[in-house]
Amino acid sequence: MTSKTNKKPQNIYHDRALETMPRKQLEKLQDQLLRKLQTVSLQSNPFYRAKFKAAGIRKPIPWSRLSDLPFTTKSELMADQLAHPPFGSDLAFPVADYTRMHQTSGTTGAPVRWLDTAESWSNFVEQWCFVYRGAGITRGDRVFAAFSFGPFSGFWTGFEASYRIGSLAITGGGQTSEQRIATMQATQPTVLICTPTYALRLAEVAGTMGVDPAKLGLRASIHAGEPGAGIPSTRRKIEQTWGVRAYDHCGMTEMGAVGFECQHQLGPHVNEAHFILEVIDPKTGKKVDEGERGEVVLTNLRRAGSPLIRYRTGDLAEATYTRCSCRRTFALLRGGLLGRADDMITIRGINVFPAAIENILRQFPEIVEFQGEVTREREMAELILHLETDRLKDAQLPAFAEKVISALHVSLNLRPAVKFAASGTLPRAEMKSRRFRVTPAKS
Ligand SMILES: [Zn+2]
């Protein structure tokens, strides 16, 4: 039994009119916002003025011709910041008009700095209000942000939105994991926001302090930064450990708080009142059919100070557009983000995403943490899984390794090598974890 209260949430929408708007009307709204965004960008944004000029675009084009606009990539943003330090040239206004600076976590290269005007930032915070309402969080809830409040955009907007919706915001910044558990015991939050990896780490620390996380009184958790909450067995593990319903949220520093889950938890709805979603074939750049897997491309419509137009996120997803049982018309990324195009690893001719491996490993309660290493020997890639376990005696390890290998073989046709790591030796990140690394070929 868990301590979750199961009370029916009163407010499941942040903006019912927007969230349940017929799609034709939604397209009209996107068209208006897109034209406005292009007008500002053509007038005063050096980055987009140059891009549009190169693509022969001199005046705003309608929503129906969106695919005429050029894509924007992360490497373009990185190159632009190098050429125009320190903030780059994707700015529609003089720097004096901006009031916030954050940066990306730098997991896929050098961190990119991102400036927001008061209005852009406010809209980013607004997007998180949809995230909370989707999860049924409201006035009377207490939201604990287990986050360092460093330069990464991370949960800053989530924190601000928690008091915008009337909840009590409790910071976990500048605290060790032990202090965070102590704060939670003292202040009794009902909601936890952090990365999925850190939720598991924090539960582990609670255990060492003799505290059962499921008895802390939380009823929901919201996770971002990694796909974890969208991976079924990771979600289950978080829910069982903490006694919560764990909601997946997808967002990006440079884009905003894009997707949020409703009570049906089928994957994130994309907030299409703030973003235009496209799903494309990463090779051809052409739109894929509804429900087909492709790369997520986004345009943020309400962050005109530092916009991104047709931004290739590198994330893979399958989008459906039929009205959800929650009545929302917003697109649904069924099953969450399914991996990143550049994350795929190939082991002896088998293509596999780290998330699929994680989904299998998290089914074993004995596995506390893990790391994957891909080595290349004589042109052949081999996968080594480093596992940190508890509850197992040394003599039990070989049989357990066989069990894990067999589960991976049945589901994914993989036969990795398994090595056991000493307790507490594998890295646990508060922000994005990189659980798979590729080591270069030995010469
Ligand atoms: Zn829904």
Short mmCIF file of C-alpha atoms and ligand atoms in Angstrom, two decimals:
data_model
loop_
_atom_site.label_atom_id
_atom_site.label_comp_id
_atom_site.label_asym_id
_atom_site.label_seq_id
_atom_site.Cartn_x
_atom_site.Cartn_y
_atom_site.Cartn_z
CA MET A 1 0.00 0.00 0.00
CA THR A 2 1.14 3.50 -0.71
CA SER A 3 0.19 6.72 0.95
CA LYS A 4 -1.19 8.32 -2.20
CA THR A 5 -4.53 9.94 -1.60
CA ASN A 6 -6.19 9.33 -4.98
CA LYS A 7 -8.27 12.47 -4.51
CA LYS A 8 -9.85 13.50 -7.79
CA PRO A 9 -8.20 16.65 -9.10
CA GLN A 10 -10.50 19.63 -9.53
CA ASN A 11 -8.58 21.47 -12.23
CA ILE A 12 -7.33 19.28 -14.98
CA TYR A 13 -6.90 22.13 -17.47
CA HIS A 14 -4.84 25.25 -17.22
CA ASP A 15 -6.75 26.81 -20.13
CA ARG A 16 -9.68 24.66 -21.12
CA ALA A 17 -10.52 26.72 -24.23
CA LEU A 18 -7.02 26.35 -25.65
CA GLU A 19 -6.54 22.73 -24.63
CA THR A 20 -9.82 21.47 -26.08
CA MET A 21 -9.95 23.77 -29.13
CA PRO A 22 -10.97 22.05 -32.40
CA ARG A 23 -7.87 21.48 -34.50
CA LYS A 24 -8.99 23.76 -37.32
CA GLN A 25 -9.17 26.62 -34.84
CA LEU A 26 -5.85 25.61 -33.33
CA GLU A 27 -4.28 25.83 -36.80
CA LYS A 28 -5.73 29.32 -37.19
CA LEU A 29 -4.23 30.37 -33.86
CA GLN A 30 -0.84 28.91 -34.84
CA ASP A 31 -1.04 30.71 -38.18
CA GLN A 32 -1.60 34.08 -36.47
CA LEU A 33 1.24 33.53 -34.00
CA LEU A 34 3.59 32.21 -36.68
CA ARG A 35 3.05 35.27 -38.91
CA LYS A 36 3.65 37.59 -35.95
CA LEU A 37 6.83 35.71 -35.05
CA GLN A 38 8.14 35.90 -38.59
CA THR A 39 7.37 39.62 -38.79
CA VAL A 40 9.45 40.34 -35.68
CA SER A 41 12.21 37.97 -36.80
CA LEU A 42 12.43 39.54 -40.28
CA GLN A 43 12.51 43.01 -38.78
CA SER A 44 15.07 42.67 -36.06
CA ASN A 45 16.50 39.16 -35.53
CA PRO A 46 19.91 38.96 -37.28
CA PHE A 47 20.07 35.15 -37.05
CA TYR A 48 16.68 34.54 -38.69
CA ARG A 49 16.94 37.48 -41.08
CA ALA A 50 20.06 35.85 -42.55
CA LYS A 51 18.46 32.39 -42.65
CA PHE A 52 15.26 33.65 -44.26
CA LYS A 53 17.21 35.72 -46.78
CA ALA A 54 19.24 32.66 -47.79
CA ALA A 55 15.96 30.76 -48.25
CA GLY A 56 14.46 33.59 -50.34
CA ILE A 57 11.83 34.50 -47.74
CA ARG A 58 11.13 38.23 -47.60
CA LYS A 59 7.71 38.31 -45.96
CA PRO A 60 5.88 36.10 -43.47
CA ILE A 61 4.50 32.93 -44.98
CA PRO A 62 1.32 31.22 -43.78
CA TRP A 63 1.08 28.14 -41.57
CA SER A 64 0.04 26.03 -44.56
CA ARG A 65 3.45 26.63 -46.14
CA LEU A 66 5.46 26.06 -42.97
CA SER A 67 7.71 23.53 -44.71
CA ASP A 68 9.05 26.33 -46.94
CA LEU A 69 10.86 27.74 -43.90
CA PRO A 70 14.38 26.38 -43.31
CA PHE A 71 15.15 24.05 -40.39
CA THR A 72 17.23 25.29 -37.45
CA THR A 73 19.78 22.96 -35.84
CA LYS A 74 21.63 22.89 -32.54
CA SER A 75 24.99 23.01 -34.31
CA GLU A 76 23.90 26.24 -36.03
CA LEU A 77 23.14 27.72 -32.62
CA MET A 78 26.52 26.64 -31.25
CA ALA A 79 28.36 28.06 -34.28
CA ASP A 80 26.36 31.30 -33.99
CA GLN A 81 27.33 31.72 -30.34
CA LEU A 82 30.98 31.18 -31.21
CA ALA A 83 30.74 33.76 -33.99
CA HIS A 84 28.75 36.24 -31.89
CA PRO A 85 29.79 35.78 -28.26
CA PRO A 86 28.52 35.62 -25.66
CA PHE A 87 24.81 35.32 -26.53
CA GLY A 88 24.75 34.70 -30.28
CA SER A 89 22.56 36.59 -32.75
CA ASP A 90 19.20 34.83 -32.34
CA LEU A 91 17.92 37.91 -30.54
CA ALA A 92 15.07 40.10 -31.71
CA PHE A 93 15.82 42.94 -29.31
CA PRO A 94 18.83 44.76 -27.80
CA VAL A 95 20.46 42.74 -24.97
CA ALA A 96 19.27 45.39 -22.50
CA ASP A 97 15.70 44.18 -23.11
CA TYR A 98 16.47 40.69 -21.75
CA THR A 99 16.10 39.80 -18.09
CA ARG A 100 17.13 36.13 -17.74
CA MET A 101 20.06 34.05 -18.89
CA HIS A 102 20.18 30.28 -18.67
CA GLN A 103 22.06 27.63 -20.55
CA THR A 104 21.65 24.14 -21.90
CA SER A 105 23.17 21.29 -19.92
CA GLY A 106 25.77 20.67 -22.59
CA THR A 107 25.16 16.91 -22.85
CA THR A 108 25.45 17.12 -26.64
CA GLY A 109 28.28 19.64 -26.96
CA ALA A 110 29.21 23.00 -25.51
CA PRO A 111 26.42 24.62 -23.46
CA VAL A 112 24.35 27.15 -25.39
CA ARG A 113 23.42 30.35 -23.54
CA TRP A 114 19.82 31.41 -23.80
CA LEU A 115 18.39 34.85 -23.09
CA ASP A 116 14.76 35.60 -22.30
CA THR A 117 12.84 38.84 -22.14
CA ALA A 118 10.42 39.20 -19.25
CA GLU A 119 7.60 38.29 -21.65
CA SER A 120 9.34 35.22 -23.13
CA TRP A 121 10.22 33.95 -19.67
CA SER A 122 6.70 34.51 -18.44
CA ASN A 123 5.39 32.42 -21.34
CA PHE A 124 7.90 29.67 -20.51
CA VAL A 125 6.59 29.66 -16.92
CA GLU A 126 3.04 29.64 -18.32
CA GLN A 127 3.84 26.45 -20.22
CA TRP A 128 4.67 24.73 -16.94
CA CYS A 129 1.24 25.67 -15.59
CA PHE A 130 -0.18 23.30 -18.25
CA VAL A 131 2.24 20.63 -17.01
CA TYR A 132 0.98 20.91 -13.43
CA ARG A 133 -2.70 21.05 -14.32
CA GLY A 134 -2.34 18.02 -16.57
CA ALA A 135 -1.02 16.15 -13.52
CA GLY A 136 -3.88 17.50 -11.38
CA ILE A 137 -1.64 19.74 -9.27
CA THR A 138 -3.27 22.79 -7.82
CA ARG A 139 -3.66 25.18 -4.89
CA GLY A 140 -2.99 23.35 -1.65
CA ASP A 141 -0.27 21.20 -3.18
CA ARG A 142 3.30 21.62 -2.02
CA VAL A 143 5.88 21.28 -4.75
CA PHE A 144 9.42 20.28 -3.84
CA ALA A 145 12.05 21.03 -6.48
CA ALA A 146 15.00 18.67 -6.00
CA PHE A 147 17.22 20.73 -8.23
CA SER A 148 20.41 22.73 -7.73
CA PHE A 149 19.14 26.02 -9.26
CA GLY A 150 22.38 26.35 -11.20
CA PRO A 151 22.78 27.97 -14.61
CA PHE A 152 20.96 25.17 -16.43
CA SER A 153 17.42 26.08 -17.24
CA GLY A 154 16.32 22.83 -15.59
CA PHE A 155 13.43 23.25 -13.20
CA TRP A 156 13.64 27.04 -12.75
CA THR A 157 10.42 27.59 -14.70
CA GLY A 158 8.79 24.61 -13.00
CA PHE A 159 9.54 26.22 -9.65
CA GLU A 160 8.11 29.59 -10.69
CA ALA A 161 5.03 27.99 -12.19
CA SER A 162 4.33 26.09 -8.99
CA TYR A 163 3.53 29.32 -7.19
CA ARG A 164 1.82 30.83 -10.21
CA ILE A 165 -0.78 28.04 -9.98
CA GLY A 166 -1.15 28.67 -6.27
CA SER A 167 0.84 25.74 -4.89
CA LEU A 168 3.44 26.17 -2.19
CA ALA A 169 6.89 26.17 -3.79
CA ILE A 170 9.64 24.54 -1.74
CA THR A 171 13.21 24.80 -2.99
CA GLY A 172 15.67 21.96 -2.71
CA GLY A 173 18.50 24.13 -4.07
CA GLY A 174 21.91 24.15 -2.40
CA GLN A 175 21.13 20.99 -0.42
CA THR A 176 22.64 17.54 -0.29
CA SER A 177 20.36 14.57 -0.90
CA GLU A 178 20.25 13.91 2.85
CA GLN A 179 19.23 17.51 3.53
CA ARG A 180 16.55 17.25 0.87
CA ILE A 181 15.06 14.19 2.52
CA ALA A 182 15.13 16.00 5.86
CA THR A 183 13.42 19.04 4.29
CA MET A 184 10.77 16.79 2.79
CA GLN A 185 10.15 15.11 6.14
CA ALA A 186 9.74 18.50 7.78
CA THR A 187 7.67 20.30 5.11
CA GLN A 188 5.59 17.40 3.71
CA PRO A 189 5.47 18.20 0.01
CA THR A 190 2.83 16.48 -2.12
CA VAL A 191 4.71 16.81 -5.41
CA LEU A 192 8.32 16.14 -6.36
CA ILE A 193 9.95 17.60 -9.47
CA CYS A 194 13.35 16.29 -10.59
CA THR A 195 14.96 14.07 -13.23
CA PRO A 196 13.91 10.41 -13.18
CA THR A 197 17.47 9.30 -12.36
CA TYR A 198 17.59 11.64 -9.42
CA ALA A 199 14.21 10.46 -8.12
CA LEU A 200 15.68 6.97 -7.84
CA ARG A 201 18.90 8.28 -6.33
CA LEU A 202 17.03 10.34 -3.74
CA ALA A 203 14.97 7.29 -2.78
CA GLU A 204 18.19 5.34 -2.32
CA VAL A 205 19.53 8.04 0.02
CA ALA A 206 16.25 8.04 1.94
CA GLY A 207 16.70 4.29 2.40
CA THR A 208 20.16 4.73 3.89
CA MET A 209 18.65 7.24 6.34
CA GLY A 210 16.00 4.71 7.35
CA VAL A 211 13.24 6.72 5.67
CA ASP A 212 10.64 5.01 3.47
CA PRO A 213 10.05 7.44 0.54
CA ALA A 214 6.54 6.06 0.05
CA LYS A 215 5.62 7.28 3.54
CA LEU A 216 6.63 10.89 2.92
CA GLY A 217 3.12 11.76 1.73
CA LEU A 218 3.80 12.61 -1.91
CA ARG A 219 1.04 11.96 -4.44
CA ALA A 220 2.68 12.95 -7.72
CA SER A 221 6.05 13.49 -9.29
CA ILE A 222 6.94 15.22 -12.54
CA HIS A 223 10.10 14.28 -14.38
CA ALA A 224 12.01 15.93 -17.16
CA GLY A 225 15.52 16.08 -18.55
CA GLU A 226 15.62 12.41 -19.53
CA PRO A 227 13.08 10.03 -21.02
CA GLY A 228 12.93 7.94 -17.79
CA ALA A 229 9.34 8.67 -16.76
CA GLY A 230 8.26 7.59 -20.23
CA ILE A 231 10.09 4.26 -19.94
CA PRO A 232 7.44 1.91 -18.49
CA SER A 233 9.57 0.01 -15.99
CA THR A 234 11.43 3.13 -14.80
CA ARG A 235 8.10 4.87 -14.29
CA ARG A 236 6.82 1.87 -12.35
CA LYS A 237 9.90 1.82 -10.19
CA ILE A 238 9.56 5.53 -9.33
CA GLU A 239 5.83 5.12 -8.64
CA GLN A 240 6.32 2.13 -6.36
CA THR A 241 9.28 3.62 -4.53
CA TRP A 242 7.70 6.99 -3.87
CA GLY A 243 4.03 6.01 -3.72
CA VAL A 244 3.18 8.54 -6.43
CA ARG A 245 1.88 8.83 -9.94
CA ALA A 246 4.92 9.80 -11.98
CA TYR A 247 4.31 12.14 -14.91
CA ASP A 248 6.59 12.56 -17.88
CA HIS A 249 7.35 16.06 -19.11
CA CYS A 250 9.48 17.00 -22.08
CA GLY A 251 11.10 20.36 -22.48
CA MET A 252 14.29 22.04 -23.59
CA THR A 253 16.12 25.13 -22.41
CA GLU A 254 16.24 26.62 -25.87
CA MET A 255 12.65 25.63 -26.74
CA GLY A 256 10.50 25.72 -23.62
CA ALA A 257 8.21 23.40 -21.65
CA VAL A 258 6.85 21.54 -24.66
CA GLY A 259 4.90 18.51 -23.53
CA PHE A 260 2.92 17.36 -20.53
CA GLU A 261 0.97 14.30 -19.54
CA CYS A 262 -2.70 14.17 -18.67
CA GLN A 263 -4.29 11.76 -16.20
CA HIS A 264 -4.30 9.01 -18.83
CA GLN A 265 -0.51 9.07 -19.01
CA LEU A 266 -0.21 7.79 -22.56
CA GLY A 267 2.74 10.07 -23.24
CA PRO A 268 3.11 13.84 -23.38
CA HIS A 269 0.57 16.09 -25.10
CA VAL A 270 2.41 18.79 -27.04
CA ASN A 271 1.23 22.23 -25.98
CA GLU A 272 0.18 23.34 -29.44
CA ALA A 273 -1.07 26.70 -28.21
CA HIS A 274 2.62 27.51 -27.69
CA PHE A 275 4.43 25.26 -30.16
CA ILE A 276 4.02 23.98 -33.67
CA LEU A 277 4.84 20.29 -33.84
CA GLU A 278 6.09 18.53 -36.95
CA VAL A 279 7.34 14.95 -37.14
CA ILE A 280 9.70 14.36 -40.03
CA ASP A 281 11.75 11.63 -41.60
CA PRO A 282 15.25 12.55 -40.34
CA LYS A 283 16.78 11.52 -43.66
CA THR A 284 14.49 13.27 -46.13
CA GLY A 285 13.19 16.10 -43.91
CA LYS A 286 9.66 15.30 -45.15
CA LYS A 287 6.66 14.99 -42.85
CA VAL A 288 5.84 11.40 -41.86
CA ASP A 289 2.27 10.05 -41.60
CA GLU A 290 0.32 10.26 -38.36
CA GLY A 291 1.48 7.60 -35.89
CA GLU A 292 4.71 6.96 -37.77
CA ARG A 293 8.03 7.33 -36.00
CA GLY A 294 10.10 10.38 -36.90
CA GLU A 295 12.15 13.28 -35.59
CA VAL A 296 10.35 15.94 -33.60
CA VAL A 297 10.65 19.42 -35.11
CA LEU A 298 9.30 22.34 -33.09
CA THR A 299 8.62 26.03 -33.49
CA ASN A 300 8.11 28.07 -30.33
CA LEU A 301 5.46 30.68 -30.97
CA ARG A 302 5.58 32.71 -27.79
CA ARG A 303 9.25 33.31 -27.13
CA ALA A 304 9.82 35.95 -29.78
CA GLY A 305 12.88 37.41 -28.04
CA SER A 306 14.92 34.27 -28.76
CA PRO A 307 12.77 32.14 -31.05
CA LEU A 308 13.41 28.79 -32.66
CA ILE A 309 11.68 28.12 -35.95
CA ARG A 310 11.49 24.55 -37.24
CA TYR A 311 14.08 23.37 -34.73
CA ARG A 312 15.31 19.83 -35.24
CA THR A 313 15.30 18.39 -31.72
CA GLY A 314 16.90 15.04 -32.61
CA ASP A 315 14.21 13.33 -30.48
CA LEU A 316 12.21 10.54 -32.03
CA ALA A 317 8.48 10.16 -31.41
CA GLU A 318 5.18 8.99 -32.86
CA ALA A 319 2.43 11.64 -32.86
CA THR A 320 -1.33 11.13 -32.96
CA TYR A 321 -3.92 13.85 -33.36
CA THR A 322 -7.19 12.24 -32.30
CA ARG A 323 -8.89 13.78 -29.29
CA CYS A 324 -7.64 12.16 -26.07
CA SER A 325 -10.08 10.85 -23.42
CA CYS A 326 -9.07 13.94 -21.39
CA ARG A 327 -10.83 15.97 -24.16
CA ARG A 328 -7.59 17.68 -25.17
CA THR A 329 -7.04 18.12 -28.89
CA PHE A 330 -3.30 18.68 -28.46
CA ALA A 331 -1.14 16.12 -30.28
CA LEU A 332 -0.06 13.14 -28.22
CA LEU A 333 3.45 11.69 -28.39
CA ARG A 334 2.39 8.14 -27.65
CA GLY A 335 4.84 6.41 -25.29
CA GLY A 336 6.88 9.57 -24.85
CA LEU A 337 10.15 10.38 -26.55
CA LEU A 338 11.42 7.14 -27.97
CA GLY A 339 15.10 8.01 -28.03
CA ARG A 340 17.37 10.31 -29.92
CA ALA A 341 18.38 9.73 -33.50
CA ASP A 342 22.02 10.14 -32.42
CA ASP A 343 21.67 7.84 -29.37
CA MET A 344 21.10 4.67 -31.30
CA ILE A 345 23.82 2.11 -30.81
CA THR A 346 24.54 -0.79 -33.12
CA ILE A 347 25.73 -4.01 -31.54
CA ARG A 348 26.60 -6.78 -33.97
CA GLY A 349 24.18 -5.44 -36.53
CA ILE A 350 21.35 -4.86 -34.06
CA ASN A 351 20.15 -1.30 -33.69
CA VAL A 352 19.02 -0.51 -30.20
CA PHE A 353 18.15 2.57 -28.17
CA PRO A 354 19.50 2.90 -24.63
CA ALA A 355 15.92 3.46 -23.41
CA ALA A 356 14.97 -0.05 -24.53
CA ILE A 357 17.84 -1.51 -22.50
CA GLU A 358 16.88 0.62 -19.51
CA ASN A 359 13.30 -0.64 -19.76
CA ILE A 360 14.52 -4.23 -19.33
CA LEU A 361 17.07 -3.50 -16.58
CA ARG A 362 14.61 -1.55 -14.43
CA GLN A 363 12.41 -4.64 -14.24
CA PHE A 364 15.00 -6.14 -11.89
CA PRO A 365 14.58 -4.65 -8.41
CA GLU A 366 18.07 -5.93 -7.56
CA ILE A 367 19.64 -3.43 -10.00
CA VAL A 368 20.26 -0.15 -8.25
CA GLU A 369 22.17 1.62 -11.01
CA PHE A 370 23.76 0.70 -14.30
CA GLN A 371 26.00 1.94 -17.03
CA GLY A 372 26.48 0.69 -20.58
CA GLU A 373 29.79 0.73 -22.35
CA VAL A 374 30.15 0.09 -26.03
CA THR A 375 33.64 -1.00 -26.99
CA ARG A 376 34.91 -1.62 -30.46
CA GLU A 377 37.31 -4.41 -31.02
CA ARG A 378 38.31 -5.38 -34.51
CA GLU A 379 35.43 -3.44 -36.07
CA MET A 380 32.97 -5.32 -33.86
CA ALA A 381 30.95 -3.41 -31.30
CA GLU A 382 30.42 -5.12 -27.97
CA LEU A 383 28.16 -4.02 -25.16
CA ILE A 384 29.31 -4.28 -21.56
CA LEU A 385 26.75 -3.59 -18.85
CA HIS A 386 28.09 -2.48 -15.49
CA LEU A 387 25.52 -3.23 -12.81
CA GLU A 388 25.32 -2.06 -9.26
CA THR A 389 23.09 -4.36 -7.22
CA ASP A 390 21.89 -4.88 -3.73
CA ARG A 391 20.18 -7.82 -1.98
CA LEU A 392 22.54 -10.23 -3.73
CA LYS A 393 25.38 -12.24 -2.24
CA ASP A 394 28.55 -12.65 -4.28
CA ALA A 395 27.73 -16.29 -4.91
CA GLN A 396 24.41 -15.29 -6.50
CA LEU A 397 25.92 -12.87 -9.00
CA PRO A 398 26.78 -15.27 -11.85
CA ALA A 399 23.25 -16.68 -11.94
CA PHE A 400 21.79 -13.17 -11.75
CA ALA A 401 23.99 -12.05 -14.66
CA GLU A 402 22.62 -14.95 -16.71
CA LYS A 403 19.06 -13.90 -15.87
CA VAL A 404 19.72 -10.34 -17.05
CA ILE A 405 21.45 -11.47 -20.22
CA SER A 406 18.64 -13.85 -21.00
CA ALA A 407 15.99 -11.11 -20.54
CA LEU A 408 17.92 -8.81 -22.91
CA HIS A 409 18.32 -11.64 -25.37
CA VAL A 410 14.63 -12.51 -25.40
CA SER A 411 13.45 -8.90 -25.84
CA LEU A 412 16.20 -7.24 -27.83
CA ASN A 413 18.30 -10.08 -29.21
CA LEU A 414 21.33 -8.72 -27.37
CA ARG A 415 23.90 -10.75 -25.45
CA PRO A 416 25.95 -8.19 -23.53
CA ALA A 417 28.78 -8.90 -21.14
CA VAL A 418 27.79 -8.16 -17.55
CA LYS A 419 30.17 -6.81 -14.93
CA PHE A 420 29.27 -5.93 -11.36
CA ALA A 421 30.31 -2.63 -9.84
CA ALA A 422 30.81 -2.00 -6.13
CA SER A 423 27.98 -0.30 -4.29
CA GLY A 424 27.87 3.47 -4.82
CA THR A 425 30.53 3.57 -7.53
CA LEU A 426 28.46 4.27 -10.65
CA PRO A 427 27.69 7.93 -11.33
CA ARG A 428 24.27 9.36 -10.43
CA ALA A 429 23.56 12.74 -11.91
CA GLU A 430 21.10 15.31 -10.65
CA MET A 431 20.72 16.59 -14.19
CA LYS A 432 20.84 14.58 -17.39
CA SER A 433 22.48 11.20 -17.08
CA ARG A 434 24.57 9.67 -19.78
CA ARG A 435 24.32 5.99 -19.06
CA PHE A 436 25.87 4.80 -22.27
CA ARG A 437 29.33 5.61 -23.44
CA VAL A 438 31.25 4.48 -26.46
CA THR A 439 34.94 3.85 -25.98
CA PRO A 440 37.18 4.30 -29.00
CA ALA A 441 38.76 1.34 -30.76
CA LYS A 442 41.96 0.00 -29.26
CA SER A 443 44.89 0.40 -31.62
ZN ZN B 1 -4.93 13.39 -22.60
#
